[in-house]
PDB file of C-alpha atoms in Angstrom:
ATOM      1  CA  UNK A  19      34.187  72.220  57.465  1.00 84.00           C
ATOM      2  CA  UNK A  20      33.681  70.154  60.311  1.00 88.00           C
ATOM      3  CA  UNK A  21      34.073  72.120  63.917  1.00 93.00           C
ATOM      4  CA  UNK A  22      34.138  70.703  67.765  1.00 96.00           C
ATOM      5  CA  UNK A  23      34.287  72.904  70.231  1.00 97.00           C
ATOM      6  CA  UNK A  24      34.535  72.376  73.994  1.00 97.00           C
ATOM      7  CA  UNK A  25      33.913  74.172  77.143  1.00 97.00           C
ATOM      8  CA  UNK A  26      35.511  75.009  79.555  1.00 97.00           C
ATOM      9  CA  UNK A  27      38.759  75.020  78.694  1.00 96.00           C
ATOM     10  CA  UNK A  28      39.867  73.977  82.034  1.00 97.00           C
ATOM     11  CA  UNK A  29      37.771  72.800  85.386  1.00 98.00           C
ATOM     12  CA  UNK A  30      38.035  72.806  88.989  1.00 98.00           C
ATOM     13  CA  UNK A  31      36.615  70.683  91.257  1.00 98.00           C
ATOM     14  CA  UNK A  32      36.528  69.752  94.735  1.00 98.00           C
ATOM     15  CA  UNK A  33      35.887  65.913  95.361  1.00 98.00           C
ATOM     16  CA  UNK A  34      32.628  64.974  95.479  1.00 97.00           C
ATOM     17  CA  UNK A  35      31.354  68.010  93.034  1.00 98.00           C
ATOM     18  CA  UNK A  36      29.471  66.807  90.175  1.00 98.00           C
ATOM     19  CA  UNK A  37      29.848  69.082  86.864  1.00 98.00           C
ATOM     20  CA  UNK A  38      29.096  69.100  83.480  1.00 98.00           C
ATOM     21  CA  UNK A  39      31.721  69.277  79.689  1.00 98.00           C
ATOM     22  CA  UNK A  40      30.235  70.782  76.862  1.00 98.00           C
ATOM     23  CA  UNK A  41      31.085  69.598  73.356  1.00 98.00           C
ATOM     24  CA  UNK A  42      29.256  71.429  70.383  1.00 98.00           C
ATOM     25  CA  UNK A  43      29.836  70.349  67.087  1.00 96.00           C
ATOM     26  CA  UNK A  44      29.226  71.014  63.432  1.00 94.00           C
ATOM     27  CA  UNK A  45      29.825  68.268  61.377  1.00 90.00           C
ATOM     28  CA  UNK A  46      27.667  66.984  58.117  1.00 85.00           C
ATOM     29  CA  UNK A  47      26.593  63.261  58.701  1.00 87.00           C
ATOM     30  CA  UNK A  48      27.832  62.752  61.972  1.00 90.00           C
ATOM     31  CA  UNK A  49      28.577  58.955  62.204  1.00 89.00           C
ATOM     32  CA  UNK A  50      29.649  58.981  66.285  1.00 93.00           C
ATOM     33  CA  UNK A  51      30.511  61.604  68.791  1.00 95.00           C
ATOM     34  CA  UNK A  52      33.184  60.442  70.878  1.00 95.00           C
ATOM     35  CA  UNK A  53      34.567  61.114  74.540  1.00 97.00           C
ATOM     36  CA  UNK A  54      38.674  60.224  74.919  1.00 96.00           C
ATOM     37  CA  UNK A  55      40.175  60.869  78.764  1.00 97.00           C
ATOM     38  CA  UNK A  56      44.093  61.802  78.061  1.00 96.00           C
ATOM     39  CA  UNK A  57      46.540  61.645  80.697  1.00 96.00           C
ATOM     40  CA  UNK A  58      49.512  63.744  80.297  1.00 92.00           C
ATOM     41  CA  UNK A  59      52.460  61.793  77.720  1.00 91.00           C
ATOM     42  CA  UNK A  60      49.580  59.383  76.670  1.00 94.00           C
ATOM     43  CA  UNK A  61      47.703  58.244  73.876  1.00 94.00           C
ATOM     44  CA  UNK A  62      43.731  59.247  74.286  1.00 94.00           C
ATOM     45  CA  UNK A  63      42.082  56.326  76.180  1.00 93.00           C
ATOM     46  CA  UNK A  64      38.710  55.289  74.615  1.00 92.00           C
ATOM     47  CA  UNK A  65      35.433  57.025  77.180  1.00 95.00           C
ATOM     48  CA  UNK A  66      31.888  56.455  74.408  1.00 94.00           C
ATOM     49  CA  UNK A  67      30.650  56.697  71.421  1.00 94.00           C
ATOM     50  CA  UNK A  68      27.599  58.012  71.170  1.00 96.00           C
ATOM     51  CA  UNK A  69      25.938  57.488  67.592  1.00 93.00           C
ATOM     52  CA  UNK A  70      21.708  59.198  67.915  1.00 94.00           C
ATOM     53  CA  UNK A  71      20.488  62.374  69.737  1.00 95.00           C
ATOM     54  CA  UNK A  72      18.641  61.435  72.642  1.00 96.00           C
ATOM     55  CA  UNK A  73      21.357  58.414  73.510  1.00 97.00           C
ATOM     56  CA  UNK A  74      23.110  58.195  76.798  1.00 98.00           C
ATOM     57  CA  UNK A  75      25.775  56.090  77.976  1.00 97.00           C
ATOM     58  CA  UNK A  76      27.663  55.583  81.371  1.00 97.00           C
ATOM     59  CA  UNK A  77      31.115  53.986  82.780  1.00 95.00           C
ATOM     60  CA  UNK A  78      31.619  54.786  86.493  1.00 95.00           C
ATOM     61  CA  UNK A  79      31.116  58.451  87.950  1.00 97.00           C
ATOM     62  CA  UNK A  80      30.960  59.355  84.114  1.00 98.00           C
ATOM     63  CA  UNK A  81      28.156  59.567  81.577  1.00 98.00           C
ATOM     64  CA  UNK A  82      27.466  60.862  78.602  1.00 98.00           C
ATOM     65  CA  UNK A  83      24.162  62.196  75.990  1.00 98.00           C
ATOM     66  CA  UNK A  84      23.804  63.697  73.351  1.00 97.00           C
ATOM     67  CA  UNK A  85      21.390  66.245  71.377  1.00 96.00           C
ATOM     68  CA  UNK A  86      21.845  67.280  67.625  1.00 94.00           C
ATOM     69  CA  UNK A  87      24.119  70.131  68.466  1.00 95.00           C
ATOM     70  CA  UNK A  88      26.195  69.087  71.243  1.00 97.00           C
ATOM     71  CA  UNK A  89      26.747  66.314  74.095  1.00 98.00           C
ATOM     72  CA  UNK A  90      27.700  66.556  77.750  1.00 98.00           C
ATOM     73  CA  UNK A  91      29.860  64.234  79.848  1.00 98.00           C
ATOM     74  CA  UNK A  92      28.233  64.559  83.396  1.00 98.00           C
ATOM     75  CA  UNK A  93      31.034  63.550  85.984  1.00 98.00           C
ATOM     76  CA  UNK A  94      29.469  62.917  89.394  1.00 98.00           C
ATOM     77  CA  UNK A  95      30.835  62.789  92.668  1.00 98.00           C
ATOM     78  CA  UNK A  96      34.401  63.056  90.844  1.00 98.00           C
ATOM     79  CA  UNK A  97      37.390  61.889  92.247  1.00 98.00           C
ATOM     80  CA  UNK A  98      41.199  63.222  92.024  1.00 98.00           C
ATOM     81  CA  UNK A  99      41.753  60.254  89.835  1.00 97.00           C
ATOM     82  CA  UNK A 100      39.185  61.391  87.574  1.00 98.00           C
ATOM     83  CA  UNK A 101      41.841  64.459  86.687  1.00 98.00           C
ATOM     84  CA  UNK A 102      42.640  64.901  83.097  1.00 98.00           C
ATOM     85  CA  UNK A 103      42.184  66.171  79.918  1.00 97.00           C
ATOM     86  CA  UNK A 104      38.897  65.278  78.586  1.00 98.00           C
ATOM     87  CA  UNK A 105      38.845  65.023  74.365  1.00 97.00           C
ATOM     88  CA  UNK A 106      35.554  65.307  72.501  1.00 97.00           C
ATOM     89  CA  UNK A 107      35.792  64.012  68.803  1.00 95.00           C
ATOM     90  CA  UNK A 108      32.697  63.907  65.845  1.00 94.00           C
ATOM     91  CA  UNK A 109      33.121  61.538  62.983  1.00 90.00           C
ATOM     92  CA  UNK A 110      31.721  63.023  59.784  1.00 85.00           C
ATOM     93  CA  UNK A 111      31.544  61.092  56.036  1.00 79.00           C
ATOM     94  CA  UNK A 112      34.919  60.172  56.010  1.00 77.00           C
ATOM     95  CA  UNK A 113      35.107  56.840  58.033  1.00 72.00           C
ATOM     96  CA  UNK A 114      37.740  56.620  60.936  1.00 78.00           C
ATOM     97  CA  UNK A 115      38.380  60.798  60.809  1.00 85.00           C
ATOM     98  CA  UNK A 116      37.970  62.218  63.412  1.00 90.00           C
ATOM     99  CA  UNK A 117      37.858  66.360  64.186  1.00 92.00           C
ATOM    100  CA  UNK A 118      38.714  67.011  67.861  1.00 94.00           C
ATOM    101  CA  UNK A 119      37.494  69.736  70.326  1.00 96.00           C
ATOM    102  CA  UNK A 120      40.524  71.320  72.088  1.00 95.00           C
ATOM    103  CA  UNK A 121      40.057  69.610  75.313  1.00 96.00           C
ATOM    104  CA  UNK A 122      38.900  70.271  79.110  1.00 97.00           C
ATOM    105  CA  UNK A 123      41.333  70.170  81.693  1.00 97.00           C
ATOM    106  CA  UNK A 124      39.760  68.600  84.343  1.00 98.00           C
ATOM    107  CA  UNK A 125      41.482  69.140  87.761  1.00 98.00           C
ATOM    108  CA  UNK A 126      39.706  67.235  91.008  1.00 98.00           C
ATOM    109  CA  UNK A 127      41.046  68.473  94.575  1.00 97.00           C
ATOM    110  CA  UNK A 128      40.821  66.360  97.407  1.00 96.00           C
TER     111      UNK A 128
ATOM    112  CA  UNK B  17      38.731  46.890  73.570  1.00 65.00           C
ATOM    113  CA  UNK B  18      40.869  46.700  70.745  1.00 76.00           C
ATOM    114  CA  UNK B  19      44.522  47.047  71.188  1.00 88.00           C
ATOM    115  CA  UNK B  20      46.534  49.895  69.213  1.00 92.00           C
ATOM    116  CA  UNK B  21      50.080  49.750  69.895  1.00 94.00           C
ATOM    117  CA  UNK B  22      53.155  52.347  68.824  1.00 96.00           C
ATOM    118  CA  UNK B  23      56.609  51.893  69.643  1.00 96.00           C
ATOM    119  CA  UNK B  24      58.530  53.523  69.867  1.00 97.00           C
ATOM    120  CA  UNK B  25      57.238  55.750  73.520  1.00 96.00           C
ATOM    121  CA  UNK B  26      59.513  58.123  73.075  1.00 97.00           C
ATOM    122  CA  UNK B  27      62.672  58.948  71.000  1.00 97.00           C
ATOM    123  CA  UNK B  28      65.579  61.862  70.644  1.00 97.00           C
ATOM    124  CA  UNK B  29      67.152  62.132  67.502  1.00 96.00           C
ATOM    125  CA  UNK B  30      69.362  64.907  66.255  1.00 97.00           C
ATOM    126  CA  UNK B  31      68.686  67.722  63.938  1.00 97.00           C
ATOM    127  CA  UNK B  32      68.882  66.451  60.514  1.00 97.00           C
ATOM    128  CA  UNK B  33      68.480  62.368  61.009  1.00 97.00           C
ATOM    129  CA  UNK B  34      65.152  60.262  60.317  1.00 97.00           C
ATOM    130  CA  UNK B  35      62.894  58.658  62.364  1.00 98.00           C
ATOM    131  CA  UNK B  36      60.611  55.648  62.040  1.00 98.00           C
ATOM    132  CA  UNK B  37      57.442  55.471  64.114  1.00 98.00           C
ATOM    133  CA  UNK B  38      55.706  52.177  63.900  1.00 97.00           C
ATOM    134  CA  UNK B  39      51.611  51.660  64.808  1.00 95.00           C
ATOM    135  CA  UNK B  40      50.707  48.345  64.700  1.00 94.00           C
ATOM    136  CA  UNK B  41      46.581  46.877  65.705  1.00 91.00           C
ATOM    137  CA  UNK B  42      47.541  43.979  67.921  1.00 90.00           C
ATOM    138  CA  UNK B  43      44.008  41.901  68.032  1.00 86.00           C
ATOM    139  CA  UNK B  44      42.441  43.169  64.644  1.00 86.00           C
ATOM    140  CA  UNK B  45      43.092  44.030  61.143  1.00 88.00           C
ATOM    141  CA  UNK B  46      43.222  47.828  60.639  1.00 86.00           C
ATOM    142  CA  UNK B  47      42.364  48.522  57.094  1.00 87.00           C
ATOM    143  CA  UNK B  48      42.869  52.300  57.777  1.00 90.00           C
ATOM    144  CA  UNK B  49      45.006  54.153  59.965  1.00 92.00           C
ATOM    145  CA  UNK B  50      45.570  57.418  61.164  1.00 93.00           C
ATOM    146  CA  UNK B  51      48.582  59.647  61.947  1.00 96.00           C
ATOM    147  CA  UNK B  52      47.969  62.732  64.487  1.00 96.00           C
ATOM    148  CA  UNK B  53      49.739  65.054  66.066  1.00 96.00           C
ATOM    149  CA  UNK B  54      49.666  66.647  69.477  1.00 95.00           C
ATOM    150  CA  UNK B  55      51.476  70.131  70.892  1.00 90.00           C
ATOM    151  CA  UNK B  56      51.806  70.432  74.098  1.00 86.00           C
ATOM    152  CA  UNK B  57      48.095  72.095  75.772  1.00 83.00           C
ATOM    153  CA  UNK B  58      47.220  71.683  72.229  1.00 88.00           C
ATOM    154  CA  UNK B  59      44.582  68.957  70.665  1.00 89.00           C
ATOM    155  CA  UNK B  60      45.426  66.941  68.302  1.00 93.00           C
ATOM    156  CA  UNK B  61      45.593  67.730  64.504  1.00 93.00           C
ATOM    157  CA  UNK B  62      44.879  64.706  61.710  1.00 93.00           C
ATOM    158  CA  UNK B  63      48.355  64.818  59.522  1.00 96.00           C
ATOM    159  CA  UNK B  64      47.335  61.381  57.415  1.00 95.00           C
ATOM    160  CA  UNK B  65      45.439  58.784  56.717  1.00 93.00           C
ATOM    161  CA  UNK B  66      47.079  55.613  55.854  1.00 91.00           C
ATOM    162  CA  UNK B  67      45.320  52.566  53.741  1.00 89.00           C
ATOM    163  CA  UNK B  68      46.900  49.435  53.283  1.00 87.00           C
ATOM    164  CA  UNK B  69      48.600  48.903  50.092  1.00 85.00           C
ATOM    165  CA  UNK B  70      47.505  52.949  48.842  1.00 87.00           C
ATOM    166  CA  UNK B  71      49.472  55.779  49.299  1.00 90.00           C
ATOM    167  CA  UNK B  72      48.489  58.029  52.185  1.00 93.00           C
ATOM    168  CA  UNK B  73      46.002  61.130  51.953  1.00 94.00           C
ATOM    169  CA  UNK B  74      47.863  64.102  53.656  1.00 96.00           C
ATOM    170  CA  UNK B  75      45.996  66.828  55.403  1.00 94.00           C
ATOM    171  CA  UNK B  76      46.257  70.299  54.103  1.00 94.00           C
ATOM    172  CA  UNK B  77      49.679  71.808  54.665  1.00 94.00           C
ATOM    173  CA  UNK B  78      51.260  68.463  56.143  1.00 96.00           C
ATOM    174  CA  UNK B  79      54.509  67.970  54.113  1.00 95.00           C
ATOM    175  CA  UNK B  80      54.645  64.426  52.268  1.00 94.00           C
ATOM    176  CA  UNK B  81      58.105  64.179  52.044  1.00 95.00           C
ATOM    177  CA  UNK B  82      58.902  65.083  55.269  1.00 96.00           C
ATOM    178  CA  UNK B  83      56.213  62.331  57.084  1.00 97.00           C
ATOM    179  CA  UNK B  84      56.717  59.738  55.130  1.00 96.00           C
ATOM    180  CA  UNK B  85      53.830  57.038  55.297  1.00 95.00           C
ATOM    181  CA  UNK B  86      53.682  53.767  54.635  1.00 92.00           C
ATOM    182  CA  UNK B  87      50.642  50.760  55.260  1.00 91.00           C
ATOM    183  CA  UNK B  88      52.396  47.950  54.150  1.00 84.00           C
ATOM    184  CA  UNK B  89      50.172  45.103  55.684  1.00 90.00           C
ATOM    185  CA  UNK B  90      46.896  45.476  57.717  1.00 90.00           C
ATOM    186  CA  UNK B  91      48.617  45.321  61.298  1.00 91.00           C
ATOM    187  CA  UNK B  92      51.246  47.589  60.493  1.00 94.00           C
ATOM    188  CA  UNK B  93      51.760  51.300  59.369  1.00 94.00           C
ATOM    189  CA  UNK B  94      54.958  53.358  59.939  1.00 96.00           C
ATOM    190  CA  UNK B  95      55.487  57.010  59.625  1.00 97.00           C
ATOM    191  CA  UNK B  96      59.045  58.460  59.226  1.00 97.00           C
ATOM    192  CA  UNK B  97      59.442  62.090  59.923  1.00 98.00           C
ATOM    193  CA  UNK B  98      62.613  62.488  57.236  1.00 97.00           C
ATOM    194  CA  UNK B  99      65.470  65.134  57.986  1.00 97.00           C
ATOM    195  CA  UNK B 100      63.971  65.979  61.771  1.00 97.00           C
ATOM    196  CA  UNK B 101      64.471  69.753  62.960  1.00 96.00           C
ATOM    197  CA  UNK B 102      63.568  70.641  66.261  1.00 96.00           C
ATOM    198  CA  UNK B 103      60.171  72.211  65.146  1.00 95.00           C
ATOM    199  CA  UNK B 104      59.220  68.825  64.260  1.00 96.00           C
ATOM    200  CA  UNK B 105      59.317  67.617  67.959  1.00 97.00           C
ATOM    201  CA  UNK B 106      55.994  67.084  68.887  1.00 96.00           C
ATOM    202  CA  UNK B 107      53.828  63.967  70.270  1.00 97.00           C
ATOM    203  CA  UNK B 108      52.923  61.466  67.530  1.00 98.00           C
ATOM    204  CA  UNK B 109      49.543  59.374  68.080  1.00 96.00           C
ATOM    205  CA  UNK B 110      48.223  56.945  65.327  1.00 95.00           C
ATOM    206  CA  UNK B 111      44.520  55.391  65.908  1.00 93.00           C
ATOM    207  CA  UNK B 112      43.585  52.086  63.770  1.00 88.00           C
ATOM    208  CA  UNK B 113      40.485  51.842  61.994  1.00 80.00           C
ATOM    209  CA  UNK B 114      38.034  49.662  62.216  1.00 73.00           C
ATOM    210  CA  UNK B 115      37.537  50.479  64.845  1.00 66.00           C
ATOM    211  CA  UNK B 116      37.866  54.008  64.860  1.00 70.00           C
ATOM    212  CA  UNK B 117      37.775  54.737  68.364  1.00 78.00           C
ATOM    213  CA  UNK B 118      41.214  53.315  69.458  1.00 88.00           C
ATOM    214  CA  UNK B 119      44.298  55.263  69.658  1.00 93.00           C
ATOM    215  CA  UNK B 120      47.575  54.279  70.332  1.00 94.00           C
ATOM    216  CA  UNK B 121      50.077  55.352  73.279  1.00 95.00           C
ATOM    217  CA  UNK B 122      51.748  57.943  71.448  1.00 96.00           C
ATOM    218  CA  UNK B 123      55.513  58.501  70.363  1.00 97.00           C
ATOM    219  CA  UNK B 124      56.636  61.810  72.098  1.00 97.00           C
ATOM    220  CA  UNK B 125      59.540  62.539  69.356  1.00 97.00           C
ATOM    221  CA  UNK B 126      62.032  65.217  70.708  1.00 97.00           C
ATOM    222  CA  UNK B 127      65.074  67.033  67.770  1.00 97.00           C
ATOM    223  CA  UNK B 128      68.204  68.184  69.363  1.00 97.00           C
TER     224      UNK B 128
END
């Protein structure tokens, strides 16, 4: 059975203090990893998609890699608009599923 | 990106009624859909998958009759939650595939 896990559950920052989310997964033929932001009452809101170990991608104060076992979303110098619940999500075999890790609350203080 | 939209945002209904969520791809052909579900400080948990002109696959212990599915056309899929009690309030999020990665807003559905 395919498993994502994330860490930490929840994160506080001050502005300006870079950090790292953890997302490990175990899932047979991974096709993409994937990183959602979710503000609260909305739909996730597409981050990367991250397809090979050793790739890395970036948007803004945010980027992401990837190793066979897990990837990382580095967020530097964060914002408080950066706040929100970060998804991680692994497609396996069966095109378009998608498992999802519980989340990281991310919570930037001015 | 592509555009997944689901209307409707949010919706009350009372204890016993049906309710009919639409998700419809607004710049692409979705051959496949899927329906999710979200409680609150919770992730969220595949219910369905939806493929045009099929019947849906159901996750394990999702009820069929209650969520009732349908893909009619490649821009649209539906799901009705039949005979709504208030454990069934939840938030409701569909994402289109291809491509996979795009989710809609969400329906937050609420049973009084």
């Amino acid at each position: 059975e395919d498993q994502v896990t994330q860490s930490p559950e929840a994160l506080r920052l001050q502005e300006g203090e870079s950090s790292s989310l953890n997302c490990s997964y175990t899932v047979s033929g991974l096709r993409g990893l994937f990183w959602y932001r979710q503000d609260p009452g909305k739909g996730p809101e597409f981050l990367f998609t991250l397809y090979s170990a050793g790739e890395e991608k970036e948007k803004e104060r945010l980027k992401a890699t990837l190793t066979k076992k897990e990837s990382f979303l580095h967020i530097t110098a964060p914002k408080p608009e950066d706040s929100a619940t970060y998804l991680c999500a692994a497609g396996g075999t069966s095109y378009g599923k998608l498992t999802f890790g519980q989340g990281t609350i991310l919570t930037v203080h001015p | 990106g592509a555009v997944v939209s689901q209307h409707p945002s949010w919706v009350i209904c009372k204890s016993g009624t049906s309710v009919k969520i639409e998700c419809r791809s607004l710049d692409f052909q979705a051959t496949t859909m899927f329906w999710y579900r979200q409680f609150p400080k919770q992730s969220l948990m595949l219910m369905a998958t939806s493929n045009e002109g099929s019947k849906a696959t159901y996750e394990q212990g999702v009820e069929k009759d209650k969520f009732l599915i349908n893909h009619a056309s490649l821009t649209l899929s539906t799901l009705t939650v039949t005979s709504a009690h208030p454990e069934d309030s939840s938030f409701y999020i569909c994402s289109a595939y291809p491509p996979e990665a795009f989710f809609g807003q969400g329906t937050r559905l609420t049973v009084v």
